[in-house]
Short mmCIF file of C-alpha atoms in Angstrom, two decimals:
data_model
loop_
_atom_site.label_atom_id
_atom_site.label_comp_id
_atom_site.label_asym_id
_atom_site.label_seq_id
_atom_site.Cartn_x
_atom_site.Cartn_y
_atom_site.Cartn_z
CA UNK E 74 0.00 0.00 0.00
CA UNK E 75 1.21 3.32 -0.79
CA UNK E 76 2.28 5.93 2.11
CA UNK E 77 3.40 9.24 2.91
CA UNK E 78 7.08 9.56 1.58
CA UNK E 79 9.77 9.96 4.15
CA UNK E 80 13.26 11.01 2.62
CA UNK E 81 16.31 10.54 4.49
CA UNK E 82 18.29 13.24 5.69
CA UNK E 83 20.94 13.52 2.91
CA UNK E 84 23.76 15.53 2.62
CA UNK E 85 23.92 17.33 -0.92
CA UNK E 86 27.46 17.93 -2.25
CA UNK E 87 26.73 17.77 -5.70
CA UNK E 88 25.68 19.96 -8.34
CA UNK E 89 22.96 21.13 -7.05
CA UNK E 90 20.40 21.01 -5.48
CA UNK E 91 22.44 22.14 -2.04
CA UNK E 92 21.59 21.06 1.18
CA UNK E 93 17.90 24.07 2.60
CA UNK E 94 18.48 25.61 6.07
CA UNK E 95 16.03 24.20 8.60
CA UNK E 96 14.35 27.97 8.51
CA UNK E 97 13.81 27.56 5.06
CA UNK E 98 12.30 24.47 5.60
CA UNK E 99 10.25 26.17 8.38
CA UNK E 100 8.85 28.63 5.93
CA UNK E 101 7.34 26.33 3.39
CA UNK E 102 5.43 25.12 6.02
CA UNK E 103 3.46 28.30 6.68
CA UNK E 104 -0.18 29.00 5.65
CA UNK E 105 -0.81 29.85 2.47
CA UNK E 106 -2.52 32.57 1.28
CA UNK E 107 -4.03 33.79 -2.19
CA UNK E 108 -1.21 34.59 -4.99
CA UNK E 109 -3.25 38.11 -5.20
CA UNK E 110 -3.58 38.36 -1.38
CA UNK E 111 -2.32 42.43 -0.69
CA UNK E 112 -0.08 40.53 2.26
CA UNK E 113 1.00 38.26 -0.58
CA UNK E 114 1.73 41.50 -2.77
CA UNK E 115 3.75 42.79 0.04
CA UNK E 116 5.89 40.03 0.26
CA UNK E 117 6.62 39.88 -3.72
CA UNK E 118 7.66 43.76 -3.58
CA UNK E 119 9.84 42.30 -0.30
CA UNK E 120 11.29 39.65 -2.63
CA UNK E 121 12.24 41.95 -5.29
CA UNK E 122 14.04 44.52 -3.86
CA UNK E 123 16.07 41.58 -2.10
CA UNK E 124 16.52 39.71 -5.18
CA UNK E 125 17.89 43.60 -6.58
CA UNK E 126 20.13 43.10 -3.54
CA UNK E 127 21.59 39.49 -4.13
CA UNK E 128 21.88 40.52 -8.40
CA UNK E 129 23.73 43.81 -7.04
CA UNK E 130 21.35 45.63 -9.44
CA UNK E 131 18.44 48.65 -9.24
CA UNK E 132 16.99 46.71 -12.49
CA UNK E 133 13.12 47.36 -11.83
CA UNK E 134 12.49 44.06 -14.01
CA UNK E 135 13.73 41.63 -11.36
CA UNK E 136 11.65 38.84 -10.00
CA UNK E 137 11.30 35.09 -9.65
CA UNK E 138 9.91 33.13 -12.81
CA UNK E 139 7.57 30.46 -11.39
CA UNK E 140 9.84 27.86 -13.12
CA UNK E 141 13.41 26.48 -12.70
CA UNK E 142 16.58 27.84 -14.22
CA UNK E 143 15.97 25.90 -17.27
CA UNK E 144 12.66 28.44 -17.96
CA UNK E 145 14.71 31.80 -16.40
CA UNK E 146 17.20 30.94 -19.29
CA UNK E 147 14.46 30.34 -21.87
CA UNK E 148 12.69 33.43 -20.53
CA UNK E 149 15.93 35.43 -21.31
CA UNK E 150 16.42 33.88 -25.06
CA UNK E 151 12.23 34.27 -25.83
CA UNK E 152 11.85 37.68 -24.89
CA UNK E 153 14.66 39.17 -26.43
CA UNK E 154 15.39 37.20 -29.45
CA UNK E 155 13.65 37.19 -32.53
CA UNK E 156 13.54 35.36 -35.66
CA UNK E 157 16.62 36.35 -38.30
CA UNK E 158 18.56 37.53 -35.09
CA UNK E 159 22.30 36.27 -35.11
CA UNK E 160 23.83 35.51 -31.56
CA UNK E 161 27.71 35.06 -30.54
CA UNK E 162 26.73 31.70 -28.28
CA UNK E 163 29.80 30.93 -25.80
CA UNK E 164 30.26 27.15 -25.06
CA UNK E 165 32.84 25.40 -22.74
CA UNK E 166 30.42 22.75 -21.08
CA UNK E 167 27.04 21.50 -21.29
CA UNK E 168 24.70 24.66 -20.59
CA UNK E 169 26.27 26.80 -23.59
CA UNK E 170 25.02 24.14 -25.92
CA UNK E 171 21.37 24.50 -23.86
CA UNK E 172 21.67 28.28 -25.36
CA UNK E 173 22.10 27.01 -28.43
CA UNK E 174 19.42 25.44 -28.01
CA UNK E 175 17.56 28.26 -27.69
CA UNK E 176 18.74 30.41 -29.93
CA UNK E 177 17.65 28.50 -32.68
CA UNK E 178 14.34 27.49 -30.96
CA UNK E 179 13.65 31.67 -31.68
CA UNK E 180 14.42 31.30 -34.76
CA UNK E 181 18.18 33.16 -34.71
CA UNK E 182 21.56 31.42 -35.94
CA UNK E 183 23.78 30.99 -33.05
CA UNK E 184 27.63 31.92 -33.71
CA UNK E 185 29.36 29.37 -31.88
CA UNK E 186 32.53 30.06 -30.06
CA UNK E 187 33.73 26.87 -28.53
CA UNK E 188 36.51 26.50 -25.77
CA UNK E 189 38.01 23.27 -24.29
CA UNK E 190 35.41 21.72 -21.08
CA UNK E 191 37.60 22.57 -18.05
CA UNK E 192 38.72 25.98 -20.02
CA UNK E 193 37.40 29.35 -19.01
CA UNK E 194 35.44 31.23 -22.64
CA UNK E 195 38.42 33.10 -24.11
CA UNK E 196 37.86 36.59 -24.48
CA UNK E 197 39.92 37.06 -27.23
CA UNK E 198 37.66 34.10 -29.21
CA UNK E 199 34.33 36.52 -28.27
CA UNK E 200 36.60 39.62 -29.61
CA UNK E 201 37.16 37.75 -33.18
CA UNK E 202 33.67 36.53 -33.29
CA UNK E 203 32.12 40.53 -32.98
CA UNK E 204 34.72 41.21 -35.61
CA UNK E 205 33.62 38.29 -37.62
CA UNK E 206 29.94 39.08 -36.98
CA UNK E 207 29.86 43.02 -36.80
CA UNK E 208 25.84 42.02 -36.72
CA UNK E 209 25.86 40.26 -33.71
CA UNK E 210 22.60 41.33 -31.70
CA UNK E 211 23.52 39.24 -28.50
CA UNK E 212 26.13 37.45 -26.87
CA UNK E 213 25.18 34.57 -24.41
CA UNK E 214 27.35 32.38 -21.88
CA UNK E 215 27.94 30.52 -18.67
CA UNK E 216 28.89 32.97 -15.76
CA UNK E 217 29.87 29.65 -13.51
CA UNK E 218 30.11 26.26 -16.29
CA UNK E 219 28.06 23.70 -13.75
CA UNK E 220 28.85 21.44 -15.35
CA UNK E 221 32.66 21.53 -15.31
CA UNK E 222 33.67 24.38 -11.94
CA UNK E 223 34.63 26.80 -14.59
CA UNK E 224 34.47 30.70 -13.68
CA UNK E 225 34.57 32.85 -16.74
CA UNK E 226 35.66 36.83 -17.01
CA UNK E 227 31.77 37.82 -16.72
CA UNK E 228 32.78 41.55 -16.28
CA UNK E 229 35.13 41.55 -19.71
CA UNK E 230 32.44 39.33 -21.66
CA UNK E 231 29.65 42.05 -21.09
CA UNK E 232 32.39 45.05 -21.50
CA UNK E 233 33.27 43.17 -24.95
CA UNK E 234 28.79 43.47 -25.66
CA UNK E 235 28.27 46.96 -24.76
CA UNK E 236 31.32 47.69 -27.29
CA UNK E 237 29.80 46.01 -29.96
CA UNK E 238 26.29 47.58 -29.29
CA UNK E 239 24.97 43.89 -28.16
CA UNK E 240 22.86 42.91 -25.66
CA UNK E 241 24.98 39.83 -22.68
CA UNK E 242 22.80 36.89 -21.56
CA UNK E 243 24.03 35.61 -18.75
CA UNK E 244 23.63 31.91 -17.14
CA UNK E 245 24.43 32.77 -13.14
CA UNK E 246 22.38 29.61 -12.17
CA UNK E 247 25.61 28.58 -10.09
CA UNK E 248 26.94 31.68 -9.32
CA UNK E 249 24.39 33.90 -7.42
CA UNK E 250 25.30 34.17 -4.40
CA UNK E 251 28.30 32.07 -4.30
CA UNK E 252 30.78 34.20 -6.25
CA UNK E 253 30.72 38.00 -6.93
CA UNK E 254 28.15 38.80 -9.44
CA UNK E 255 27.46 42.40 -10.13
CA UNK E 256 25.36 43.00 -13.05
CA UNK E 257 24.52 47.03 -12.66
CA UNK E 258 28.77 47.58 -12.80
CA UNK E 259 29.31 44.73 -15.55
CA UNK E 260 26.58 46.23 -17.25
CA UNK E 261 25.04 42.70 -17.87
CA UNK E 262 21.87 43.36 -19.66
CA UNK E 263 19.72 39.64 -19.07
CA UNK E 264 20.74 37.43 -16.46
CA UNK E 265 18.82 34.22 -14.67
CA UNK E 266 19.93 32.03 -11.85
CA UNK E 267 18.33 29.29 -9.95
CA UNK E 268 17.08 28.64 -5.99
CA UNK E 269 18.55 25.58 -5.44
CA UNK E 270 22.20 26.30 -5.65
CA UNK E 271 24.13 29.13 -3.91
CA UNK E 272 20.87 30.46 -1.93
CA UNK E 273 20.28 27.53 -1.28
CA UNK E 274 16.36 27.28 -1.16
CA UNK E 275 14.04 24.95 -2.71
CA UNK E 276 14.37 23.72 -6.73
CA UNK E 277 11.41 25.18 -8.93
CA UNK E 278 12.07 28.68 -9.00
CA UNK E 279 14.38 31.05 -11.35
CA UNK E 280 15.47 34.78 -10.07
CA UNK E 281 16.01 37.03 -13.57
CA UNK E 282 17.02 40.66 -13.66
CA UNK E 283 16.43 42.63 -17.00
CA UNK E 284 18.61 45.68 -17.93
CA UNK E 285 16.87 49.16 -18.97
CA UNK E 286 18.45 48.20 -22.41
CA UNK E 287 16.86 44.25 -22.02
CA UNK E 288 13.38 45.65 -21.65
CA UNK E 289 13.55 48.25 -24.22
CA UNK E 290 14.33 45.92 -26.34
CA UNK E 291 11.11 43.71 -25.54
CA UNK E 292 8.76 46.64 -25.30
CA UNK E 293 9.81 47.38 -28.61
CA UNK E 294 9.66 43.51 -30.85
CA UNK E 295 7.84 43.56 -33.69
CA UNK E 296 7.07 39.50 -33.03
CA UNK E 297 5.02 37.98 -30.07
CA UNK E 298 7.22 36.35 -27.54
CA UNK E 299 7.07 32.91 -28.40
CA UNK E 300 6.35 31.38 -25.04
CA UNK E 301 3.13 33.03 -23.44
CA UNK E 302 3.96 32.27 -19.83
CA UNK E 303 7.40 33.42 -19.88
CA UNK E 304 6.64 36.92 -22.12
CA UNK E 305 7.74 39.72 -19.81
CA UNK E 306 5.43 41.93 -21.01
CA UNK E 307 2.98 39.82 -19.63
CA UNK E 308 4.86 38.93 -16.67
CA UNK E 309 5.25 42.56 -15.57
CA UNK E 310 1.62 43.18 -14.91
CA UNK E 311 2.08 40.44 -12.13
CA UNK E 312 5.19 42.08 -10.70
CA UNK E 313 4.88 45.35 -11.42
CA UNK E 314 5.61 48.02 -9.44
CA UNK E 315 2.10 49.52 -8.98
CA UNK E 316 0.38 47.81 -5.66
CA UNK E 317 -2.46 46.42 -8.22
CA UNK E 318 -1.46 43.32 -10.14
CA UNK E 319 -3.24 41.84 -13.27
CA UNK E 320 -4.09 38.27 -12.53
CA UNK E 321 -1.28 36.15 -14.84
CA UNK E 322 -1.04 32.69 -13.27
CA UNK E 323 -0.78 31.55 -9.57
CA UNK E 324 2.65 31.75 -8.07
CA UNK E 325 4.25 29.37 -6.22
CA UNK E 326 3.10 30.88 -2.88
CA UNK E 327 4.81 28.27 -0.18
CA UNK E 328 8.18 28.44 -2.39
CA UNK E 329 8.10 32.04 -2.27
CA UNK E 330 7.84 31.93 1.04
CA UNK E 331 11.23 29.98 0.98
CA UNK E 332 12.87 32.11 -1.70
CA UNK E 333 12.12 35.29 0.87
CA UNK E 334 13.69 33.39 3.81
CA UNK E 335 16.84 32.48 2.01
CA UNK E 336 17.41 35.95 0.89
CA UNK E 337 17.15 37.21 4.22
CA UNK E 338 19.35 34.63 5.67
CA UNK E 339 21.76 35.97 2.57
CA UNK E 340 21.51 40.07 3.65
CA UNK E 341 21.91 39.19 6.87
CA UNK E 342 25.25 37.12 6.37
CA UNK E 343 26.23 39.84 3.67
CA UNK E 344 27.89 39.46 -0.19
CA UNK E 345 31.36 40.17 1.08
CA UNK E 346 31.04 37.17 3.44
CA UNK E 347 29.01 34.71 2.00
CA UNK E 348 31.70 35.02 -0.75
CA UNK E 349 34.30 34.50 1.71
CA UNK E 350 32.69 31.77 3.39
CA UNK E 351 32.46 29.57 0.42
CA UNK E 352 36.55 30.62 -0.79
CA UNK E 353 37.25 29.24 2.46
CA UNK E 354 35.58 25.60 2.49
CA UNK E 355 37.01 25.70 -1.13
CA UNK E 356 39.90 26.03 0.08
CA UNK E 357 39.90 23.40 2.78
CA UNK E 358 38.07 20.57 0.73
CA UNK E 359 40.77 21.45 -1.83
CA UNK E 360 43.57 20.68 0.57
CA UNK E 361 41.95 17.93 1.63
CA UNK E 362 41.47 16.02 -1.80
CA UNK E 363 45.29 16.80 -2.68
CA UNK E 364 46.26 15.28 0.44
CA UNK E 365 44.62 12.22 -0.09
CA UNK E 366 46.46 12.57 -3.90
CA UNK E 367 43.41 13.63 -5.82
CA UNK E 368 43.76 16.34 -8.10
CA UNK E 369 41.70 19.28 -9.20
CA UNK E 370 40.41 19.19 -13.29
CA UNK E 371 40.04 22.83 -13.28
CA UNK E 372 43.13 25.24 -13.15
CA UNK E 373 42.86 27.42 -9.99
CA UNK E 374 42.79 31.08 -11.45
CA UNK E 375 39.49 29.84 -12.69
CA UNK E 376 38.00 27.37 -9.89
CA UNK E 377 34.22 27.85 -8.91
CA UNK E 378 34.79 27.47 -5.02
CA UNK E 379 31.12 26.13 -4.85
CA UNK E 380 31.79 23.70 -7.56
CA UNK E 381 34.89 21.64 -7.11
CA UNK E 382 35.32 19.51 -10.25
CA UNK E 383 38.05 16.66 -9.18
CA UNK E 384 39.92 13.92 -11.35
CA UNK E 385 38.44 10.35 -10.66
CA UNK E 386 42.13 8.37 -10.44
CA UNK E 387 42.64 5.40 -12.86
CA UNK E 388 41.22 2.61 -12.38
CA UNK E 389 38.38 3.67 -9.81
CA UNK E 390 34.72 2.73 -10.03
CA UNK E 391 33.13 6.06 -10.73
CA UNK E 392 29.44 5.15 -10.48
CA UNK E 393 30.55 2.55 -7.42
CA UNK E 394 32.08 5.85 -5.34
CA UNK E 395 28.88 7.70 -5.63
CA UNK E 396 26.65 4.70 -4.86
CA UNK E 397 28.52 3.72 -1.23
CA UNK E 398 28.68 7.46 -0.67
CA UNK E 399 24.65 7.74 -0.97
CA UNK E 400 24.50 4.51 0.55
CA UNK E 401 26.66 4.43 3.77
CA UNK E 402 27.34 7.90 4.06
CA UNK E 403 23.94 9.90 3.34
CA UNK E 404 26.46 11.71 0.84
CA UNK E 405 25.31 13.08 -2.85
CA UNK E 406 28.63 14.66 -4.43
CA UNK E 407 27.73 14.64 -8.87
CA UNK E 408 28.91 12.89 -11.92
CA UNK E 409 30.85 14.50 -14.81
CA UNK E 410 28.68 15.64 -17.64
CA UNK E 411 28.99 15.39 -20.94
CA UNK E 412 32.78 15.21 -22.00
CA UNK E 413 34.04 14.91 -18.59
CA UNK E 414 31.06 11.72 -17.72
CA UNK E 415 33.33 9.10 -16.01
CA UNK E 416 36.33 11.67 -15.98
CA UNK E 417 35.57 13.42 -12.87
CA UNK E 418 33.36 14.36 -9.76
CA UNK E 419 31.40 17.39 -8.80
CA UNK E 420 31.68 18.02 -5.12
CA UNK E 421 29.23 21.25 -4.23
CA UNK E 422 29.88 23.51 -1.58
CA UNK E 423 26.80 25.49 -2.33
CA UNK E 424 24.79 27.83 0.13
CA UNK E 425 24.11 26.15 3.41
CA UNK E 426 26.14 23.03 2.36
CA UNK E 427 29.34 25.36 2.35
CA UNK E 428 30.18 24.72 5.64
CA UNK E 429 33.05 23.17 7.60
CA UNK E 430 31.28 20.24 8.90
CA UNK E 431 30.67 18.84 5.39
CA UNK E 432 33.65 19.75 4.37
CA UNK E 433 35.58 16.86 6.99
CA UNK E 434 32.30 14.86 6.68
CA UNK E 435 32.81 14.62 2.84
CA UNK E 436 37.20 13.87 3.43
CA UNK E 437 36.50 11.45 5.73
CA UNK E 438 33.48 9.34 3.74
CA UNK E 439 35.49 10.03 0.27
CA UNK E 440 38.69 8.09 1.65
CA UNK E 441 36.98 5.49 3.17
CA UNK E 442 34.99 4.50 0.61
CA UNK E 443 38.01 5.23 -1.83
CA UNK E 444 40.12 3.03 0.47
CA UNK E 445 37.35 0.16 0.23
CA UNK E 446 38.24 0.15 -3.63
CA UNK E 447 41.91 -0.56 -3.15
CA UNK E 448 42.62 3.30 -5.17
CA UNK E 449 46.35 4.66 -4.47
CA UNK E 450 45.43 7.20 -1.70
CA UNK E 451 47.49 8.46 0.91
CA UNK E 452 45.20 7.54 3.88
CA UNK E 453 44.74 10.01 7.26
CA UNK E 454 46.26 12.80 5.33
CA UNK E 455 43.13 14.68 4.41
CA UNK E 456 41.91 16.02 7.33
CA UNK E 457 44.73 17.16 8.92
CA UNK E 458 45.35 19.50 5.99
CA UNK E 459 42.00 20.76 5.63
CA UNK E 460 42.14 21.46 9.56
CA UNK E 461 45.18 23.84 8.71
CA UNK E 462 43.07 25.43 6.77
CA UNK E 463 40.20 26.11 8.83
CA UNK E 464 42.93 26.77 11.80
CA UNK E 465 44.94 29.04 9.88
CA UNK E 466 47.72 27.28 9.96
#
């Protein structure tokens, strides 16, 4: 007979989503109210301006889509792409061939430029693709490469658009929150993210800030946004700025409710130390893995310190590591994607899992289970080094 599900209490270390603060949690579980209630109104108006706070941007068009990342990013291409458009489309992991995607979904050509997985996008690649394509109405790439730990130059990228009188779409799923991100100063003009990584709240919703220059351009198409629920236009008489909203479809109320909570719990940490918080569990877990003898895929100048992207050594059962992890350990850490499937790990440090408890949590299970498998590991090694770390040794 079917019953209630129960899920264990997991650890998350992977990709995402990262482990939600027992006051998130808490806030799911308040009453819900109508997605036009004025308290309810109140509360969206609340999330914005903290959402403005967390994009480090005074973008009036910024709010939560009702969707996950996956529709933020489609919600970016949609509204300001149309058909005949020609985008420069940056790809150095799996999400900058999900833009592609979308580009030609809207009916544009995507201009490719393609950099190694494990690489950062090369600026000077972007530079010869504007001179290439002088006609170039966008640019689009990955801010933080999930799928590899990859940090690329997001402030030069969208420097590089405004020169060439383009518009920058940028994927900041992993990065909000977790790295600095300032879109008003880069002068990024579309950007989306997701809930479930660096703030750490519940999957299902994606925060998007549009530039003065993004929504000019979508008050002005001459072609219907493709996509009804995600059309902006639309979308703006729901959270608008005016106290009276036009009816659109029924938010996510409970999940909003989260969203709010983990942006508090973000202001009230601060930017400057949330970032420094997460640079310093990187650090440790790095030491850590080295220790032990693992090493890193990704070269440090470009590391994601919420995404640590680490070699699987020869000869070890990928898929078996993960399984005893889950199994004896509670532990999630996440499979390579793509090019790097079977190559390496994704161990998340994301939000509220950024913390030194699951940093020596994840050592300790990772060389046990590695040590079970007979893999050439120096054993006991880890955890002294990421306690010099954390002791400032």
């Amino acid at each position: 007979m079917t019953s209630s599900f129960f899920p264990p209490q997991r650890t998350l270390m992977g990709p995402g989503p990262s482990d939600v603060s027992p006051r998130v949690l808490g806030a799911l579980a308040r009453p819900t109210i109508g997605h036009l209630d004025p308290l309810f109104v109140q509360l969206m108006d609340e999330i914005k301006e903290l959402l403005q706070y967390a994009f480090q941007t005074e973008n009036p068009l910024t709010l939560p889509v009702s969707a996950p990342g996956s529709a933020g990013m489609e919600a970016c291409f949609v509204n300001l792409l149309s058909p005949g458009d020609k985008v420069i489309v940056c790809q150095n992991g799996v999400f900058g061939g999900r833009m592609q995607e979308n580009v030609e979904r809207c009916g544009a050509t995507a201009v490719m430029v393609q950099d190694d997985w494990g690489q950062a996008v090369s600026v000077d690649r972007v530079a010869q693709a504007f001179a290439d394509h002088p006609d170039a109405a966008v640019l689009a790439f990955v801010h933080a490469e999930t799928s590899t730990g990859v940090r690329s130059d997001a402030r030069a990228l969208c420097a590089l658009a405004r020169e060439h009188n383009a518009l920058s779409i940028v994927d900041a799923v992993t990065s909000l929150g977790g790295i600095e991100l300032k879109v008003d100063e880069w002068g990024a003009d579309a950007v989306y993210s997701g809930t479930q990584k660096c703030l750490s709240c519940v999957p299902g919703i994606s925060p998007v800030t549009f530039s003065p220059a993004a929504v000019d351009r979508i008050q002005n198409r001459e072609h219907k946004v493709q996509s009804w629920f995600l059309d902006m236009q639309l979308v703006m008489g729901y959270w608008g700025g005016s106290s009276k909203r036009a009816y659109h479809h029924t938010a996510p109320v409970n999940d909003l409710y989260a969203l709010h909570e983990s942006l508090l719990m973000l202001r009230e940490e601060g930017l400057t130390a949330a970032f420094a918080r997460h640079r310093h569990n990187h650090r440790a877990l790095v030491a850590g893995l080295e220790a032990m003898g693992l090493s890193m895929a990704v070269a440090e100048p470009h590391r994601l310190p919420q995404l640590n992207a680490v070699n699987i050594p020869e000869g070890v059962d990928d898929a078996g590591v993960r399984g005893a992890l889950l199994r004896d350990f509670n532990l999630e850490i996440g499979a390579g994607l793509g090019a790097l499937a079977g190559k390496t790990w994704r161990i998340g440090l994301m939000g509220f899992s950024s913390s030194e408890q699951n940093v020596l949590a994840c050592l300790t299970a990772l060389e046990a289970v590695l040590s079970a498998q007979g893999a050439d590991i120096s054993r006991g090694a880890a955890q002294a080094a990421a306690g010099a770390v954390f002791s400032g040794r």
